[in-house]
Amino acid sequence: MEALRKELETLQAEALELVKKSVDAAQLEKVRVSFLGRKARLTAILRQLPTVPPEERPVVGQLANTVKRAIEEGIEARRAALGSIPSDEILRKDQIDVTLPGRRPSLGRLHPLTQIIREICGVFVEMGFAVMEGPEVEWDYYNFEALNIPEDHPARDMWDTFWIDPASARTSTPMLLRTHTSPMQIRIMEQTRPPVRVVVPGKCYRYEAVDASHESQFDQVEGLAVDEQITFADLKGTLHTFARRLFGKDRKTRFRCDYFPFVEPGVDMSIDCFLCKGTGCRLCKDTGWLEILGAGMVHPNVLARVGYDPARYTGFAFGLGPARVAMLKYGIEDIRFFHGNDLRFLRQFP
Ligand code: PHE
């Protein structure tokens, strides 16, 4: 009897030790089978019960049951605890090499046109200009009329215009997609008094065939400065500074007469070709010069129309195409690349 009791106690201690050491459900099941199963040691001990003297049987029987329950409870508790711990196998499969370098997330970036527009505006902001924006659907009045381009004037042919269907515009006054950012000159002057110093980036539209240097939707940056005693020298100095900031400090600029109805005199500005330094190459079509913008002194008619006294105030205006600036600056050969949505192109402008 004493020997049997000892054996049972050892059995319990051994079983619980193994339960404690089990690391997954499979091991735990093995322990259960070997201690409690049909061929298990506890079962074997219970089978010896008939050889125990009758008066001792209840005591031994009870002890055996206590041991059995203790092992069962031990297994149950361990199983519950293991439930939240993944098995060795799962851990092996899930292994990660923490020394591997991380995968770089693919970040977006600003479109090259956005970058160049910000760079252009930034140069003028440093010279004291404010930045404003205006509507792309515009009245005929702002796009043409107030800019000294009356109806039926042949100068309108300079801008091939997308007109808004009067029925859908529900107005008898003609509307259009602005062909340039110049209408903002009028809107701004209507709302403020001199001094005016402002640049206006924005989308423009022209009814034109698309080719390597023309698109029917494009950007412009307009500039306007009006004050007392502004002269053509201010125009030249400002635009010369701009050209050097964008294309290098050795740039030369050249101004030639050009015609825009809302300026007098009107000019276009070229910079000496930075590729061949003026000797002539493919980029400048062997002229040595690259034309980059139109400009001029604000026409007195335009000033008068917005209620500025042309005898007191003068000003200059300019308009340029950021796409052309970017094409020249980065040697881009086709304007259609900008909206081609090709990452090989876009990734070159980090
Ligand atoms: N608006 C003109 C164009 O688009 C450019 C320009 C602007 C010229 C301002 C002179 C002054 O052709």
XYZ file of C-alpha atoms and ligand atoms in Angstrom:
362
model
C 0.000 0.000 0.000
C 2.717 2.418 0.936
C 4.600 1.487 -2.243
C 1.508 2.122 -4.370
C 0.921 5.524 -2.787
C 4.570 6.469 -3.476
C 4.243 5.349 -7.063
C 1.113 7.399 -7.587
C 2.719 10.485 -6.131
C 5.836 10.089 -8.302
C 3.582 9.560 -11.300
C 1.710 12.800 -10.610
C 4.930 14.777 -10.152
C 6.415 13.335 -13.340
C 3.267 13.977 -15.350
C 2.908 17.559 -14.200
C 6.572 18.189 -14.942
C 6.095 16.955 -18.514
C 2.921 19.010 -18.875
C 4.843 22.072 -17.834
C 7.545 21.373 -20.397
C 5.128 20.814 -23.291
C 5.407 23.600 -25.833
C 2.514 22.777 -28.117
C -0.746 20.906 -28.350
C 0.861 17.847 -29.950
C 3.320 17.316 -27.110
C 0.589 17.846 -24.568
C -1.508 15.182 -26.252
C 1.397 12.755 -26.047
C 1.684 13.357 -22.310
C -2.042 12.833 -21.899
C -1.996 9.530 -23.783
C 1.018 8.196 -21.918
C -0.366 9.013 -18.469
C -4.124 8.753 -18.844
C -4.713 6.667 -21.971
C -5.869 3.078 -22.047
C -2.342 1.712 -21.937
C -1.190 4.395 -19.598
C 0.657 3.921 -16.348
C -2.154 5.204 -14.193
C -4.521 2.732 -15.821
C -2.012 -0.035 -15.078
C -1.858 0.964 -11.437
C -5.630 0.990 -11.158
C -5.682 -2.475 -12.626
C -3.604 -3.632 -9.619
C -6.380 -2.485 -7.291
C -7.856 -6.010 -6.818
C -4.542 -7.131 -5.269
C -4.807 -4.496 -2.584
C -6.390 -5.647 0.688
C -10.129 -4.785 0.607
C -9.999 -2.320 3.547
C -7.325 -0.271 1.820
C -8.934 -0.213 -1.603
C -11.122 2.928 -1.054
C -8.092 4.913 0.086
C -5.949 3.835 -2.854
C -8.841 4.261 -5.268
C -9.488 7.757 -4.011
C -5.817 8.655 -4.248
C -5.656 7.330 -7.811
C -8.655 9.509 -8.755
C -7.110 12.569 -7.157
C -3.911 11.998 -9.140
C -5.890 11.489 -12.325
C -7.845 14.706 -11.832
C -4.697 16.644 -10.947
C -3.046 15.519 -14.187
C -6.196 16.262 -16.212
C -6.471 19.722 -14.724
C -2.765 20.334 -15.320
C -3.147 19.371 -18.974
C -6.262 21.544 -19.363
C -4.577 24.573 -17.826
C -1.512 24.098 -20.010
C -3.652 23.678 -23.112
C -5.410 26.957 -22.384
C -2.104 28.704 -21.836
C -0.653 27.264 -25.050
C -3.710 28.400 -27.008
C -2.306 31.896 -27.215
C 1.211 30.770 -28.097
C 1.889 29.791 -31.698
C 3.421 26.367 -32.261
C 7.080 25.845 -33.113
C 6.048 25.052 -36.638
C 4.163 28.326 -37.066
C 7.041 30.225 -35.530
C 9.462 28.616 -37.963
C 7.275 29.511 -40.926
C 6.805 33.053 -39.693
C 10.467 33.678 -39.138
C 11.598 37.075 -40.385
C 15.130 38.218 -40.956
C 15.264 41.469 -39.048
C 18.653 42.247 -40.562
C 17.199 42.542 -44.096
C 17.073 46.141 -45.328
C 13.528 47.548 -45.406
C 11.497 47.946 -48.551
C 11.467 51.603 -49.534
C 7.889 52.862 -49.850
C 7.300 54.414 -53.239
C 6.657 58.071 -52.514
C 4.975 60.456 -54.913
C 6.634 63.640 -56.049
C 5.692 66.917 -57.682
C 5.130 66.925 -61.423
C 8.003 68.622 -63.307
C 5.624 71.370 -64.471
C 4.504 72.037 -60.906
C 8.142 72.213 -59.887
C 9.077 74.681 -62.617
C 5.972 76.837 -61.988
C 6.910 77.052 -58.304
C 10.492 77.860 -59.190
C 9.425 80.615 -61.611
C 6.959 82.157 -59.152
C 9.563 81.848 -56.383
C 12.008 84.044 -58.303
C 9.384 86.783 -58.667
C 8.203 86.426 -55.077
C 11.763 87.198 -54.000
C 11.557 90.370 -56.079
C 8.414 91.470 -54.238
C 5.662 90.019 -56.432
C 2.534 88.406 -54.984
C 1.031 85.219 -56.476
C -2.629 85.114 -57.546
C -4.850 82.759 -59.510
C -7.982 83.289 -61.571
C -10.750 81.553 -63.533
C -10.063 79.349 -66.549
C -13.555 79.875 -67.942
C -13.512 83.539 -68.754
C -15.647 86.309 -70.214
C -14.804 87.551 -73.674
C -14.489 90.943 -71.988
C -11.468 89.999 -69.865
C -9.778 87.715 -72.358
C -10.025 90.172 -75.296
C -12.126 93.315 -75.010
C -10.501 94.906 -71.963
C -7.080 93.886 -73.261
C -7.502 96.247 -76.186
C -8.651 93.529 -78.588
C -12.113 94.588 -79.799
C -14.550 92.247 -81.472
C -13.697 91.609 -85.133
C -10.204 92.979 -84.635
C -7.769 90.847 -86.640
C -5.571 90.536 -83.535
C -8.067 87.975 -82.223
C -6.660 85.598 -84.800
C -3.529 85.370 -82.640
C -5.520 83.209 -80.244
C -7.515 80.259 -81.535
C -10.279 80.143 -79.045
C -12.516 77.507 -77.498
C -15.862 79.252 -77.131
C -18.426 78.159 -74.595
C -21.731 77.205 -76.194
C -24.009 80.168 -75.314
C -26.889 77.764 -74.668
C -24.952 75.890 -71.957
C -23.471 79.110 -70.541
C -27.028 80.460 -70.240
C -25.811 83.956 -70.939
C -25.892 86.252 -73.912
C -22.409 87.546 -73.033
C -19.774 85.435 -74.780
C -17.686 83.078 -72.608
C -14.583 81.100 -73.494
C -11.703 79.083 -72.115
C -9.039 81.711 -71.495
C -6.397 81.665 -74.208
C -3.802 83.296 -71.937
C -3.452 84.438 -68.332
C -3.554 88.115 -69.364
C -7.251 88.539 -68.412
C -6.028 88.413 -64.817
C -4.229 91.720 -65.447
C -7.657 93.327 -65.807
C -9.285 91.480 -62.904
C -6.453 92.432 -60.572
C -6.315 96.090 -61.607
C -10.109 96.354 -61.304
C -9.821 95.296 -57.687
C -6.729 97.119 -56.482
C -5.012 100.458 -56.829
C -1.299 100.809 -57.644
C 1.286 99.782 -56.706
C 0.630 96.361 -58.298
C 3.206 93.591 -58.422
C 1.776 90.165 -59.117
C 2.426 86.917 -60.936
C -0.390 84.620 -62.051
C 0.234 80.967 -62.848
C -2.588 79.004 -64.470
C -4.031 76.838 -67.208
C -4.860 78.215 -70.649
C -6.529 76.670 -73.685
C -6.176 77.089 -77.413
C -7.901 75.409 -80.288
C -4.694 74.181 -81.849
C -3.340 71.026 -83.399
C -1.123 69.160 -80.941
C 2.512 68.715 -81.950
C 5.930 68.505 -80.279
C 5.729 72.092 -79.053
C 1.980 72.826 -78.828
C -0.808 71.460 -76.708
C -4.405 72.651 -76.569
C -4.150 72.865 -72.787
C -1.043 74.419 -71.288
C 0.220 76.615 -68.475
C 1.246 80.245 -68.446
C 2.706 82.520 -65.843
C 1.601 86.123 -66.211
C 3.386 89.039 -64.582
C 2.203 92.581 -63.954
C 3.793 95.585 -62.276
C 2.084 98.980 -62.232
C 3.206 102.040 -60.313
C 4.306 105.601 -60.774
C 7.462 105.927 -62.826
C 7.827 102.344 -63.954
C 9.895 102.316 -67.129
C 11.068 99.891 -69.746
C 14.320 99.673 -67.780
C 12.360 98.068 -64.920
C 10.932 95.534 -67.354
C 14.379 94.682 -68.672
C 16.020 94.532 -65.262
C 13.309 92.314 -63.773
C 13.202 89.864 -66.674
C 16.973 89.807 -67.020
C 17.270 88.902 -63.336
C 14.641 86.208 -63.813
C 16.484 84.717 -66.825
C 19.741 84.543 -64.910
C 18.121 82.970 -61.870
C 16.575 80.223 -63.969
C 19.170 79.626 -66.654
C 22.478 80.580 -65.086
C 24.172 83.789 -63.996
C 26.088 84.276 -67.246
C 22.940 84.468 -69.388
C 22.554 87.324 -71.830
C 19.101 88.546 -72.743
C 17.876 90.041 -75.981
C 14.724 92.094 -76.449
C 13.119 92.486 -79.847
C 9.967 94.236 -80.964
C 6.848 92.086 -80.974
C 3.158 92.863 -81.146
C 0.586 92.248 -78.430
C -2.463 94.550 -78.484
C -2.387 95.203 -74.723
C 1.203 96.469 -74.522
C 3.062 99.324 -76.181
C 5.844 98.843 -76.936
C 5.675 95.044 -77.053
C 8.701 92.767 -77.039
C 9.810 89.205 -76.919
C 12.756 88.224 -74.794
C 15.367 85.646 -75.745
C 18.309 84.308 -73.795
C 21.583 83.310 -75.374
C 21.626 79.555 -75.933
C 23.172 77.959 -72.843
C 23.950 74.798 -74.779
C 26.221 76.291 -77.452
C 26.848 79.605 -75.668
C 25.506 81.442 -78.688
C 27.502 79.849 -81.462
C 24.531 77.973 -82.873
C 23.255 74.420 -82.289
C 20.261 72.128 -82.604
C 18.543 73.548 -79.477
C 18.604 77.172 -80.711
C 18.118 76.132 -84.341
C 21.478 77.702 -85.162
C 20.360 81.182 -84.130
C 22.264 81.295 -80.849
C 19.104 82.571 -79.101
C 16.166 80.969 -77.312
C 12.893 82.875 -77.153
C 11.326 82.516 -73.735
C 8.613 85.102 -73.197
C 6.446 87.958 -74.447
C 6.298 91.263 -72.601
C 5.748 94.994 -72.907
C 4.667 98.223 -71.272
C 0.982 98.109 -70.327
C -1.018 99.928 -73.029
C -2.542 103.246 -71.897
C -5.935 102.094 -73.190
C -5.776 99.134 -70.820
C -4.872 101.340 -67.849
C -7.630 103.813 -68.679
C -10.253 101.098 -68.910
C -9.649 99.934 -65.332
C -9.670 103.531 -64.114
C -5.937 104.015 -63.734
C -4.739 107.430 -64.923
C -2.280 106.665 -67.774
C -0.648 110.046 -67.267
C 0.277 109.098 -63.724
C 0.779 105.344 -63.850
C 2.833 103.102 -66.064
C 3.610 99.434 -65.867
C 4.967 96.361 -67.549
C 3.498 92.944 -68.172
C 4.889 89.646 -69.345
C 3.655 86.163 -70.119
C 5.624 82.955 -70.354
C 5.025 79.252 -70.796
C 6.516 77.101 -68.004
C 6.489 74.030 -70.269
C 8.754 75.809 -72.728
C 10.991 76.972 -69.894
C 11.239 73.405 -68.572
C 11.876 71.992 -72.056
C 14.744 74.400 -72.582
C 16.135 73.993 -69.100
C 16.074 70.179 -69.068
C 16.457 69.467 -72.779
C 12.986 67.900 -73.146
C 12.241 67.401 -76.815
C 8.505 66.893 -76.888
C 5.912 68.806 -74.886
C 3.660 65.745 -74.908
C 6.000 63.976 -72.464
C 4.623 66.175 -69.671
C 1.204 64.585 -69.806
C 2.248 61.208 -71.201
C 2.006 59.738 -67.692
C 5.207 57.749 -68.227
C 7.067 57.110 -64.980
C 10.399 56.742 -66.813
C 10.041 60.402 -67.737
C 8.533 61.650 -64.487
C 11.130 59.917 -62.272
C 13.845 62.081 -63.784
C 12.483 65.033 -61.799
C 12.967 64.086 -58.145
N -0.637 86.922 -73.248
C 0.372 86.861 -74.257
C 0.260 85.518 -74.986
O -0.254 84.601 -74.458
C 1.763 87.023 -73.681
C 2.003 88.372 -73.097
C 1.641 88.651 -71.800
C 2.582 89.362 -73.856
C 1.875 89.902 -71.253
C 2.808 90.621 -73.325
C 2.448 90.880 -72.011
O 0.638 85.415 -76.132
